[in-house]
Amino acid sequence: MSVVVVAGNHRARLRDCLASVLAQEGAETLEVLVVDCASEDDDLAADFPNVRRIRPVGTPHYGEALALGVQVARAPVIAFIEEHARARPGWARALIEIHRGPWAAAACEVHSANPELGLSDGWGLMGYGMWYPPLSPGETEFVHGYNSACKREVLLSYGERLPRLLLADTAFAHRLRLDGHRLVNAPGARIEHLNETELLLPLRKNLLAHRFSAPARADECGWTVWRRLAYLCASPLLPLYGLWCQARRYRGRPELKLLMRILPHYVVAHLAIAAGMMLGLALGPGDAARQFTRLELDNRRPEA
């Protein structure tokens, strides 16, 4: 299995991520690739001599950086893990084992690495709640594009479309399913994710993410002009619709109490998401992908 990490200027976070990957059982068989978008060079090679570092040309957005890692990787399975995430013991083995089956992509079980710190619980639930423990095994309809594992041949089949698909994980999951591929949850593959703790910067990032993901999904799913217009007009209702969906998903689980506790935070975040969708469907993605990438790689994610 090849492991692809996209890195920015937070080198301590990157080192923690790489250390967790290289501590996996059978780590000597893993190919670990860092697509390094940092503005300055450092001694990463000295600290991690078995890690291959790729310096992209120019300033790629996140999807382009991931796609570059896919192109360079050599193993039949490629695992993506964010530099602000850490793999728990058994992560690599669980992903390798599950990909012996017919699955195109597998989702990991996600744990918060900084619970109860600022707004971390709210951002964690909104970003990764559907993969919180206990993650139900079996086939699923969605995998998060930045912390998942995919068969390389499936990824390469998308050619020049791959960077855009990897950037917009909603479009990626829908495209895989439309093409007849199957997705699966891998509860044994556990990661810890450092969530954001502030309000304003993540709000901006949510707006940007949905400005590029909404038109990408519309294109990949072949939406008609009328369907785009319907989504555009209905976008202001997203907080209510999302709340209804989340309440159904978390019925009987502790996440439902957390959802009620962060309700104001949830509504504000989903208003930003709705604004991003409206801008994307009405005006296109603009430069949202590169602005999002800078915020994603360089923002603060403090630990307790």
PDB file of C-alpha atoms in Angstrom:
ATOM      1  CA  MET A   1       0.000   0.000   0.000  1.00  0.00           C
ATOM      2  CA  SER A   2       1.147   3.542  -0.770  1.00  0.00           C
ATOM      3  CA  VAL A   3       0.358   6.305   1.728  1.00  0.00           C
ATOM      4  CA  VAL A   4      -0.016   9.857   0.373  1.00  0.00           C
ATOM      5  CA  VAL A   5       0.218  12.890   2.672  1.00  0.00           C
ATOM      6  CA  VAL A   6      -0.159  16.481   1.444  1.00  0.00           C
ATOM      7  CA  ALA A   7       1.860  18.812   3.668  1.00  0.00           C
ATOM      8  CA  GLY A   8       2.159  22.542   4.278  1.00  0.00           C
ATOM      9  CA  ASN A   9       4.151  24.626   6.741  1.00  0.00           C
ATOM     10  CA  HIS A  10       3.051  22.898   9.969  1.00  0.00           C
ATOM     11  CA  ARG A  11       6.006  20.532  10.181  1.00  0.00           C
ATOM     12  CA  ALA A  12       5.389  19.290  13.733  1.00  0.00           C
ATOM     13  CA  ARG A  13       1.945  18.048  12.678  1.00  0.00           C
ATOM     14  CA  LEU A  14       3.467  16.374   9.630  1.00  0.00           C
ATOM     15  CA  ARG A  15       6.107  14.646  11.736  1.00  0.00           C
ATOM     16  CA  ASP A  16       3.459  13.294  14.123  1.00  0.00           C
ATOM     17  CA  CYS A  17       1.443  11.995  11.166  1.00  0.00           C
ATOM     18  CA  LEU A  18       4.441  10.304   9.548  1.00  0.00           C
ATOM     19  CA  ALA A  19       5.544   8.798  12.859  1.00  0.00           C
ATOM     20  CA  SER A  20       2.101   7.225  13.296  1.00  0.00           C
ATOM     21  CA  VAL A  21       2.218   5.753   9.782  1.00  0.00           C
ATOM     22  CA  LEU A  22       5.749   4.414  10.161  1.00  0.00           C
ATOM     23  CA  ALA A  23       4.824   2.828  13.508  1.00  0.00           C
ATOM     24  CA  GLN A  24       2.248   0.590  11.806  1.00  0.00           C
ATOM     25  CA  GLU A  25       2.697  -3.159  11.807  1.00  0.00           C
ATOM     26  CA  GLY A  26       4.406  -4.034   8.534  1.00  0.00           C
ATOM     27  CA  ALA A  27       5.472  -0.425   7.940  1.00  0.00           C
ATOM     28  CA  GLU A  28       8.533  -1.675   6.070  1.00  0.00           C
ATOM     29  CA  THR A  29       6.213  -2.763   3.238  1.00  0.00           C
ATOM     30  CA  LEU A  30       4.506   0.638   2.940  1.00  0.00           C
ATOM     31  CA  GLU A  31       5.478   3.260   0.403  1.00  0.00           C
ATOM     32  CA  VAL A  32       5.078   6.661   2.117  1.00  0.00           C
ATOM     33  CA  LEU A  33       4.883   9.761  -0.085  1.00  0.00           C
ATOM     34  CA  VAL A  34       4.757  13.397   1.060  1.00  0.00           C
ATOM     35  CA  VAL A  35       3.521  15.894  -1.514  1.00  0.00           C
ATOM     36  CA  ASP A  36       5.291  18.863   0.051  1.00  0.00           C
ATOM     37  CA  CYS A  37       3.657  22.247  -0.558  1.00  0.00           C
ATOM     38  CA  ALA A  38       5.598  24.037   2.196  1.00  0.00           C
ATOM     39  CA  SER A  39       7.009  27.437   1.355  1.00  0.00           C
ATOM     40  CA  GLU A  40      10.451  26.568   2.768  1.00  0.00           C
ATOM     41  CA  ASP A  41      12.657  23.481   2.764  1.00  0.00           C
ATOM     42  CA  ASP A  42      13.681  21.609   5.910  1.00  0.00           C
ATOM     43  CA  ASP A  43      15.402  18.428   7.107  1.00  0.00           C
ATOM     44  CA  LEU A  44      12.445  16.096   6.634  1.00  0.00           C
ATOM     45  CA  ALA A  45      14.590  13.603   4.699  1.00  0.00           C
ATOM     46  CA  ALA A  46      17.051  13.386   7.590  1.00  0.00           C
ATOM     47  CA  ASP A  47      14.290  12.595  10.070  1.00  0.00           C
ATOM     48  CA  PHE A  48      12.382  10.211   7.777  1.00  0.00           C
ATOM     49  CA  PRO A  49      14.848   8.685   5.275  1.00  0.00           C
ATOM     50  CA  ASN A  50      12.327   6.086   4.059  1.00  0.00           C
ATOM     51  CA  VAL A  51       9.753   8.711   3.087  1.00  0.00           C
ATOM     52  CA  ARG A  52       9.691   9.938  -0.508  1.00  0.00           C
ATOM     53  CA  ARG A  53       9.148  13.669  -0.795  1.00  0.00           C
ATOM     54  CA  ILE A  54       7.630  15.214  -3.920  1.00  0.00           C
ATOM     55  CA  ARG A  55       7.903  18.954  -4.510  1.00  0.00           C
ATOM     56  CA  PRO A  56       5.136  20.001  -6.931  1.00  0.00           C
ATOM     57  CA  VAL A  57       5.677  22.695  -9.514  1.00  0.00           C
ATOM     58  CA  GLY A  58       3.801  25.915  -8.785  1.00  0.00           C
ATOM     59  CA  THR A  59       0.999  26.094  -6.216  1.00  0.00           C
ATOM     60  CA  PRO A  60      -1.369  23.170  -6.769  1.00  0.00           C
ATOM     61  CA  HIS A  61      -4.726  22.940  -5.066  1.00  0.00           C
ATOM     62  CA  TYR A  62      -5.373  20.029  -2.713  1.00  0.00           C
ATOM     63  CA  GLY A  63      -6.863  17.751  -5.371  1.00  0.00           C
ATOM     64  CA  GLU A  64      -3.938  18.349  -7.728  1.00  0.00           C
ATOM     65  CA  ALA A  65      -1.500  17.522  -4.934  1.00  0.00           C
ATOM     66  CA  LEU A  66      -3.318  14.268  -4.133  1.00  0.00           C
ATOM     67  CA  ALA A  67      -3.459  13.349  -7.821  1.00  0.00           C
ATOM     68  CA  LEU A  68       0.290  13.941  -8.106  1.00  0.00           C
ATOM     69  CA  GLY A  69       0.804  11.462  -5.282  1.00  0.00           C
ATOM     70  CA  VAL A  70      -1.395   8.937  -7.105  1.00  0.00           C
ATOM     71  CA  GLN A  71       0.656   9.325 -10.272  1.00  0.00           C
ATOM     72  CA  VAL A  72       3.934   8.737  -8.442  1.00  0.00           C
ATOM     73  CA  ALA A  73       2.701   5.912  -6.182  1.00  0.00           C
ATOM     74  CA  ARG A  74       3.442   2.321  -7.153  1.00  0.00           C
ATOM     75  CA  ALA A  75       1.274   0.136  -4.910  1.00  0.00           C
ATOM     76  CA  PRO A  76      -2.168  -1.174  -5.973  1.00  0.00           C
ATOM     77  CA  VAL A  77      -3.873   0.474  -2.953  1.00  0.00           C
ATOM     78  CA  ILE A  78      -3.411   4.143  -2.057  1.00  0.00           C
ATOM     79  CA  ALA A  79      -4.283   5.496   1.382  1.00  0.00           C
ATOM     80  CA  PHE A  80      -4.768   9.229   1.856  1.00  0.00           C
ATOM     81  CA  ILE A  81      -4.230  10.702   5.307  1.00  0.00           C
ATOM     82  CA  GLU A  82      -4.156  14.389   6.204  1.00  0.00           C
ATOM     83  CA  GLU A  83      -1.059  15.834   7.864  1.00  0.00           C
ATOM     84  CA  HIS A  84      -3.188  16.830  10.860  1.00  0.00           C
ATOM     85  CA  ALA A  85      -4.357  13.235  11.363  1.00  0.00           C
ATOM     86  CA  ARG A  86      -2.643  10.262  12.973  1.00  0.00           C
ATOM     87  CA  ALA A  87      -3.066   6.597  12.241  1.00  0.00           C
ATOM     88  CA  ARG A  88      -3.867   4.338  15.173  1.00  0.00           C
ATOM     89  CA  PRO A  89      -2.318   0.860  15.424  1.00  0.00           C
ATOM     90  CA  GLY A  90      -3.835  -1.551  12.911  1.00  0.00           C
ATOM     91  CA  TRP A  91      -4.843   1.202  10.434  1.00  0.00           C
ATOM     92  CA  ALA A  92      -2.626   0.033   7.572  1.00  0.00           C
ATOM     93  CA  ARG A  93      -3.370  -3.670   7.991  1.00  0.00           C
ATOM     94  CA  ALA A  94      -7.124  -3.062   8.105  1.00  0.00           C
ATOM     95  CA  LEU A  95      -7.046  -1.067   4.853  1.00  0.00           C
ATOM     96  CA  ILE A  96      -4.869  -3.623   3.085  1.00  0.00           C
ATOM     97  CA  GLU A  97      -7.104  -6.495   4.177  1.00  0.00           C
ATOM     98  CA  ILE A  98     -10.376  -4.832   3.199  1.00  0.00           C
ATOM     99  CA  HIS A  99      -9.012  -3.993  -0.252  1.00  0.00           C
ATOM    100  CA  ARG A 100      -8.602  -7.690  -0.964  1.00  0.00           C
ATOM    101  CA  GLY A 101     -12.358  -7.480  -1.562  1.00  0.00           C
ATOM    102  CA  PRO A 102     -14.281  -5.848  -4.423  1.00  0.00           C
ATOM    103  CA  TRP A 103     -14.249  -2.338  -2.946  1.00  0.00           C
ATOM    104  CA  ALA A 104     -13.046   0.705  -4.872  1.00  0.00           C
ATOM    105  CA  ALA A 105     -12.670   2.867  -1.758  1.00  0.00           C
ATOM    106  CA  ALA A 106     -12.759   2.394   2.004  1.00  0.00           C
ATOM    107  CA  ALA A 107     -13.566   4.860   4.795  1.00  0.00           C
ATOM    108  CA  CYS A 108     -11.737   4.966   8.127  1.00  0.00           C
ATOM    109  CA  GLU A 109     -13.174   5.279  11.617  1.00  0.00           C
ATOM    110  CA  VAL A 110     -12.445   8.801  12.894  1.00  0.00           C
ATOM    111  CA  HIS A 111     -11.667   9.851  16.481  1.00  0.00           C
ATOM    112  CA  SER A 112     -11.137  13.415  17.673  1.00  0.00           C
ATOM    113  CA  ALA A 113      -7.532  14.203  18.633  1.00  0.00           C
ATOM    114  CA  ASN A 114      -8.480  17.400  20.505  1.00  0.00           C
ATOM    115  CA  PRO A 115     -11.925  16.890  22.070  1.00  0.00           C
ATOM    116  CA  GLU A 116     -13.592  19.599  24.180  1.00  0.00           C
ATOM    117  CA  LEU A 117     -11.126  22.259  23.024  1.00  0.00           C
ATOM    118  CA  GLY A 118     -12.808  25.411  21.772  1.00  0.00           C
ATOM    119  CA  LEU A 119     -15.196  24.529  18.952  1.00  0.00           C
ATOM    120  CA  SER A 120     -13.431  21.263  18.107  1.00  0.00           C
ATOM    121  CA  ASP A 121     -16.392  19.063  19.024  1.00  0.00           C
ATOM    122  CA  GLY A 122     -18.711  20.960  16.683  1.00  0.00           C
ATOM    123  CA  TRP A 123     -16.349  21.019  13.722  1.00  0.00           C
ATOM    124  CA  GLY A 124     -15.480  17.370  14.282  1.00  0.00           C
ATOM    125  CA  LEU A 125     -19.118  16.284  14.299  1.00  0.00           C
ATOM    126  CA  MET A 126     -19.972  18.283  11.179  1.00  0.00           C
ATOM    127  CA  GLY A 127     -16.931  17.076   9.268  1.00  0.00           C
ATOM    128  CA  TYR A 128     -16.576  13.465  10.404  1.00  0.00           C
ATOM    129  CA  GLY A 129     -19.620  12.516  12.492  1.00  0.00           C
ATOM    130  CA  MET A 130     -20.768   9.831  10.061  1.00  0.00           C
ATOM    131  CA  TRP A 131     -17.463   7.994  10.682  1.00  0.00           C
ATOM    132  CA  TYR A 132     -17.385   8.383  14.467  1.00  0.00           C
ATOM    133  CA  PRO A 133     -17.046   5.200  16.533  1.00  0.00           C
ATOM    134  CA  PRO A 134     -18.481   2.702  16.479  1.00  0.00           C
ATOM    135  CA  LEU A 135     -18.320   2.782  12.674  1.00  0.00           C
ATOM    136  CA  SER A 136     -20.719   0.240  11.184  1.00  0.00           C
ATOM    137  CA  PRO A 137     -18.945  -2.259   8.914  1.00  0.00           C
ATOM    138  CA  GLY A 138     -20.150  -2.999   5.417  1.00  0.00           C
ATOM    139  CA  GLU A 139     -21.039  -1.165   2.236  1.00  0.00           C
ATOM    140  CA  THR A 140     -21.577   2.597   2.380  1.00  0.00           C
ATOM    141  CA  GLU A 141     -22.515   5.440   0.045  1.00  0.00           C
ATOM    142  CA  PHE A 142     -19.813   7.951   0.961  1.00  0.00           C
ATOM    143  CA  VAL A 143     -16.125   8.078   1.827  1.00  0.00           C
ATOM    144  CA  HIS A 144     -14.195  11.172   2.790  1.00  0.00           C
ATOM    145  CA  GLY A 145     -11.730  11.885   0.001  1.00  0.00           C
ATOM    146  CA  TYR A 146      -8.890  13.135   2.204  1.00  0.00           C
ATOM    147  CA  ASN A 147      -8.783  10.240   4.711  1.00  0.00           C
ATOM    148  CA  SER A 148      -9.688   7.133   2.733  1.00  0.00           C
ATOM    149  CA  ALA A 149      -8.029   4.336   0.802  1.00  0.00           C
ATOM    150  CA  CYS A 150      -8.688   3.596  -2.876  1.00  0.00           C
ATOM    151  CA  LYS A 151      -7.550   1.151  -5.506  1.00  0.00           C
ATOM    152  CA  ARG A 152      -4.984   2.892  -7.698  1.00  0.00           C
ATOM    153  CA  GLU A 153      -6.338   1.501 -10.964  1.00  0.00           C
ATOM    154  CA  VAL A 154      -9.750   3.015 -10.204  1.00  0.00           C
ATOM    155  CA  LEU A 155      -8.214   6.405  -9.466  1.00  0.00           C
ATOM    156  CA  LEU A 156      -6.071   6.374 -12.612  1.00  0.00           C
ATOM    157  CA  SER A 157      -9.100   5.529 -14.763  1.00  0.00           C
ATOM    158  CA  TYR A 158     -10.354   9.106 -14.276  1.00  0.00           C
ATOM    159  CA  GLY A 159      -7.358  10.636 -16.035  1.00  0.00           C
ATOM    160  CA  GLU A 160      -7.403  14.425 -16.149  1.00  0.00           C
ATOM    161  CA  ARG A 161     -10.618  14.554 -14.089  1.00  0.00           C
ATOM    162  CA  LEU A 162      -8.920  13.010 -11.060  1.00  0.00           C
ATOM    163  CA  PRO A 163      -7.611  16.246  -9.432  1.00  0.00           C
ATOM    164  CA  ARG A 164     -11.079  17.791  -9.457  1.00  0.00           C
ATOM    165  CA  LEU A 165     -12.690  14.624  -8.100  1.00  0.00           C
ATOM    166  CA  LEU A 166     -10.163  14.261  -5.293  1.00  0.00           C
ATOM    167  CA  LEU A 167     -10.626  17.921  -4.383  1.00  0.00           C
ATOM    168  CA  ALA A 168     -14.430  17.612  -4.088  1.00  0.00           C
ATOM    169  CA  ASP A 169     -15.118  14.451  -2.100  1.00  0.00           C
ATOM    170  CA  THR A 170     -18.894  14.651  -2.552  1.00  0.00           C
ATOM    171  CA  ALA A 171     -18.440  14.599  -6.323  1.00  0.00           C
ATOM    172  CA  PHE A 172     -15.834  11.834  -5.963  1.00  0.00           C
ATOM    173  CA  ALA A 173     -18.139   9.504  -4.016  1.00  0.00           C
ATOM    174  CA  HIS A 174     -21.085  10.123  -6.357  1.00  0.00           C
ATOM    175  CA  ARG A 175     -18.905   9.538  -9.432  1.00  0.00           C
ATOM    176  CA  LEU A 176     -17.598   6.240  -8.078  1.00  0.00           C
ATOM    177  CA  ARG A 177     -21.102   4.966  -7.399  1.00  0.00           C
ATOM    178  CA  LEU A 178     -22.445   6.172 -10.761  1.00  0.00           C
ATOM    179  CA  ASP A 179     -19.678   4.164 -12.420  1.00  0.00           C
ATOM    180  CA  GLY A 180     -20.707   1.017 -10.556  1.00  0.00           C
ATOM    181  CA  HIS A 181     -17.927   1.015  -7.972  1.00  0.00           C
ATOM    182  CA  ARG A 182     -18.615  -0.082  -4.406  1.00  0.00           C
ATOM    183  CA  LEU A 183     -17.569   1.732  -1.225  1.00  0.00           C
ATOM    184  CA  VAL A 184     -17.082   0.237   2.229  1.00  0.00           C
ATOM    185  CA  ASN A 185     -16.513   1.214   5.849  1.00  0.00           C
ATOM    186  CA  ALA A 186     -13.355  -0.148   7.476  1.00  0.00           C
ATOM    187  CA  PRO A 187     -13.898   0.100  11.269  1.00  0.00           C
ATOM    188  CA  GLY A 188     -10.507  -1.446  11.980  1.00  0.00           C
ATOM    189  CA  ALA A 189      -8.745   1.421  10.215  1.00  0.00           C
ATOM    190  CA  ARG A 190      -8.810   4.118  12.891  1.00  0.00           C
ATOM    191  CA  ILE A 191      -7.380   7.611  12.718  1.00  0.00           C
ATOM    192  CA  GLU A 192      -7.269  10.569  15.097  1.00  0.00           C
ATOM    193  CA  HIS A 193      -8.147  13.920  13.517  1.00  0.00           C
ATOM    194  CA  LEU A 194      -7.147  17.344  14.832  1.00  0.00           C
ATOM    195  CA  ASN A 195     -10.219  19.531  14.478  1.00  0.00           C
ATOM    196  CA  GLU A 196     -10.271  23.281  14.177  1.00  0.00           C
ATOM    197  CA  THR A 197     -11.147  25.183  17.337  1.00  0.00           C
ATOM    198  CA  GLU A 198     -11.973  28.697  16.066  1.00  0.00           C
ATOM    199  CA  LEU A 199     -15.022  30.031  14.225  1.00  0.00           C
ATOM    200  CA  LEU A 200     -14.245  32.509  11.455  1.00  0.00           C
ATOM    201  CA  LEU A 201     -11.491  30.774   9.495  1.00  0.00           C
ATOM    202  CA  PRO A 202     -13.308  27.408   9.295  1.00  0.00           C
ATOM    203  CA  LEU A 203     -16.470  29.250   8.216  1.00  0.00           C
ATOM    204  CA  ARG A 204     -14.560  30.779   5.331  1.00  0.00           C
ATOM    205  CA  LYS A 205     -13.076  27.383   4.495  1.00  0.00           C
ATOM    206  CA  ASN A 206     -16.543  25.786   4.432  1.00  0.00           C
ATOM    207  CA  LEU A 207     -17.784  28.476   2.064  1.00  0.00           C
ATOM    208  CA  LEU A 208     -14.819  27.952  -0.262  1.00  0.00           C
ATOM    209  CA  ALA A 209     -15.075  24.138  -0.141  1.00  0.00           C
ATOM    210  CA  HIS A 210     -18.704  24.158  -1.217  1.00  0.00           C
ATOM    211  CA  ARG A 211     -18.117  26.801  -3.842  1.00  0.00           C
ATOM    212  CA  PHE A 212     -15.958  24.315  -5.756  1.00  0.00           C
ATOM    213  CA  SER A 213     -17.676  21.082  -4.696  1.00  0.00           C
ATOM    214  CA  ALA A 214     -21.241  22.090  -5.665  1.00  0.00           C
ATOM    215  CA  PRO A 215     -20.489  22.749  -9.372  1.00  0.00           C
ATOM    216  CA  ALA A 216     -18.168  19.712  -9.455  1.00  0.00           C
ATOM    217  CA  ARG A 217     -20.955  17.461  -8.208  1.00  0.00           C
ATOM    218  CA  ALA A 218     -23.430  19.049 -10.624  1.00  0.00           C
ATOM    219  CA  ASP A 219     -21.096  18.382 -13.557  1.00  0.00           C
ATOM    220  CA  GLU A 220     -20.213  14.832 -12.534  1.00  0.00           C
ATOM    221  CA  CYS A 221     -23.847  13.879 -11.929  1.00  0.00           C
ATOM    222  CA  GLY A 222     -25.082  15.481 -15.148  1.00  0.00           C
ATOM    223  CA  TRP A 223     -27.462  17.947 -13.536  1.00  0.00           C
ATOM    224  CA  THR A 224     -29.754  19.789 -15.908  1.00  0.00           C
ATOM    225  CA  VAL A 225     -30.050  23.576 -15.841  1.00  0.00           C
ATOM    226  CA  TRP A 226     -33.366  23.211 -14.032  1.00  0.00           C
ATOM    227  CA  ARG A 227     -31.911  20.984 -11.348  1.00  0.00           C
ATOM    228  CA  ARG A 228     -29.043  23.410 -10.789  1.00  0.00           C
ATOM    229  CA  LEU A 229     -31.574  26.222 -10.500  1.00  0.00           C
ATOM    230  CA  ALA A 230     -33.640  24.211  -8.020  1.00  0.00           C
ATOM    231  CA  TYR A 231     -30.589  23.552  -5.829  1.00  0.00           C
ATOM    232  CA  LEU A 232     -29.584  27.204  -6.089  1.00  0.00           C
ATOM    233  CA  CYS A 233     -33.001  28.370  -4.910  1.00  0.00           C
ATOM    234  CA  ALA A 234     -33.211  25.745  -2.152  1.00  0.00           C
ATOM    235  CA  SER A 235     -29.706  26.397  -0.755  1.00  0.00           C
ATOM    236  CA  PRO A 236     -30.942  28.738   2.040  1.00  0.00           C
ATOM    237  CA  LEU A 237     -32.915  25.798   3.433  1.00  0.00           C
ATOM    238  CA  LEU A 238     -29.749  23.696   3.818  1.00  0.00           C
ATOM    239  CA  PRO A 239     -29.396  24.205   7.604  1.00  0.00           C
ATOM    240  CA  LEU A 240     -32.897  22.838   8.208  1.00  0.00           C
ATOM    241  CA  TYR A 241     -32.502  19.953   5.762  1.00  0.00           C
ATOM    242  CA  GLY A 242     -29.071  19.086   7.125  1.00  0.00           C
ATOM    243  CA  LEU A 243     -30.312  19.171  10.690  1.00  0.00           C
ATOM    244  CA  TRP A 244     -33.152  16.785   9.822  1.00  0.00           C
ATOM    245  CA  CYS A 245     -30.723  14.368   8.122  1.00  0.00           C
ATOM    246  CA  GLN A 246     -28.250  14.507  11.001  1.00  0.00           C
ATOM    247  CA  ALA A 247     -30.945  13.981  13.630  1.00  0.00           C
ATOM    248  CA  ARG A 248     -32.107  10.841  11.803  1.00  0.00           C
ATOM    249  CA  ARG A 249     -28.533   9.560  11.431  1.00  0.00           C
ATOM    250  CA  TYR A 250     -27.664  10.018  15.102  1.00  0.00           C
ATOM    251  CA  ARG A 251     -30.937   8.781  16.582  1.00  0.00           C
ATOM    252  CA  GLY A 252     -30.117   6.692  19.635  1.00  0.00           C
ATOM    253  CA  ARG A 253     -26.447   7.739  19.609  1.00  0.00           C
ATOM    254  CA  PRO A 254     -24.562  10.189  21.867  1.00  0.00           C
ATOM    255  CA  GLU A 255     -23.833  12.373  18.828  1.00  0.00           C
ATOM    256  CA  LEU A 256     -27.463  13.507  18.884  1.00  0.00           C
ATOM    257  CA  LYS A 257     -26.952  15.252  22.247  1.00  0.00           C
ATOM    258  CA  LEU A 258     -23.804  16.889  20.898  1.00  0.00           C
ATOM    259  CA  LEU A 259     -25.714  18.055  17.826  1.00  0.00           C
ATOM    260  CA  MET A 260     -28.312  19.737  20.018  1.00  0.00           C
ATOM    261  CA  ARG A 261     -25.580  21.341  22.141  1.00  0.00           C
ATOM    262  CA  ILE A 262     -23.828  22.896  19.130  1.00  0.00           C
ATOM    263  CA  LEU A 263     -27.025  23.914  17.360  1.00  0.00           C
ATOM    264  CA  PRO A 264     -26.143  27.640  16.912  1.00  0.00           C
ATOM    265  CA  HIS A 265     -22.690  26.677  15.653  1.00  0.00           C
ATOM    266  CA  TYR A 266     -24.262  24.137  13.290  1.00  0.00           C
ATOM    267  CA  VAL A 267     -26.692  26.686  11.808  1.00  0.00           C
ATOM    268  CA  VAL A 268     -23.995  29.322  11.240  1.00  0.00           C
ATOM    269  CA  ALA A 269     -21.683  26.759   9.610  1.00  0.00           C
ATOM    270  CA  HIS A 270     -24.420  25.525   7.284  1.00  0.00           C
ATOM    271  CA  LEU A 271     -25.335  29.062   6.283  1.00  0.00           C
ATOM    272  CA  ALA A 272     -21.721  29.423   5.131  1.00  0.00           C
ATOM    273  CA  ILE A 273     -22.028  26.116   3.270  1.00  0.00           C
ATOM    274  CA  ALA A 274     -25.253  27.308   1.627  1.00  0.00           C
ATOM    275  CA  ALA A 275     -23.580  30.552   0.572  1.00  0.00           C
ATOM    276  CA  GLY A 276     -20.723  28.583  -0.977  1.00  0.00           C
ATOM    277  CA  MET A 277     -23.124  26.339  -2.890  1.00  0.00           C
ATOM    278  CA  MET A 278     -25.049  29.331  -4.209  1.00  0.00           C
ATOM    279  CA  LEU A 279     -21.884  31.077  -5.361  1.00  0.00           C
ATOM    280  CA  GLY A 280     -20.549  27.911  -6.982  1.00  0.00           C
ATOM    281  CA  LEU A 281     -23.745  27.053  -8.848  1.00  0.00           C
ATOM    282  CA  ALA A 282     -24.355  30.655  -9.931  1.00  0.00           C
ATOM    283  CA  LEU A 283     -20.827  31.894 -10.697  1.00  0.00           C
ATOM    284  CA  GLY A 284     -18.627  28.809 -10.829  1.00  0.00           C
ATOM    285  CA  PRO A 285     -15.739  27.835  -8.534  1.00  0.00           C
ATOM    286  CA  GLY A 286     -13.497  30.817  -9.240  1.00  0.00           C
ATOM    287  CA  ASP A 287     -10.231  30.561  -7.295  1.00  0.00           C
ATOM    288  CA  ALA A 288     -11.899  28.843  -4.334  1.00  0.00           C
ATOM    289  CA  ALA A 289      -9.803  25.656  -4.630  1.00  0.00           C
ATOM    290  CA  ARG A 290      -6.461  27.366  -4.109  1.00  0.00           C
ATOM    291  CA  GLN A 291      -7.765  29.664  -1.387  1.00  0.00           C
ATOM    292  CA  PHE A 292      -9.195  26.600   0.400  1.00  0.00           C
ATOM    293  CA  THR A 293      -5.880  24.743   0.076  1.00  0.00           C
ATOM    294  CA  ARG A 294      -3.910  27.554   1.699  1.00  0.00           C
ATOM    295  CA  LEU A 295      -6.343  27.654   4.623  1.00  0.00           C
ATOM    296  CA  GLU A 296      -6.461  23.861   4.951  1.00  0.00           C
ATOM    297  CA  LEU A 297      -2.687  23.456   5.132  1.00  0.00           C
ATOM    298  CA  ASP A 298      -1.738  26.521   7.161  1.00  0.00           C
ATOM    299  CA  ASN A 299      -4.539  26.923   9.716  1.00  0.00           C
ATOM    300  CA  ARG A 300      -4.166  26.352  13.426  1.00  0.00           C
ATOM    301  CA  ARG A 301      -5.382  23.112  15.002  1.00  0.00           C
ATOM    302  CA  PRO A 302      -4.234  23.276  18.645  1.00  0.00           C
ATOM    303  CA  GLU A 303      -4.176  20.316  20.982  1.00  0.00           C
ATOM    304  CA  ALA A 304      -5.226  20.271  24.617  1.00  0.00           C
TER     305      ALA A 304
END
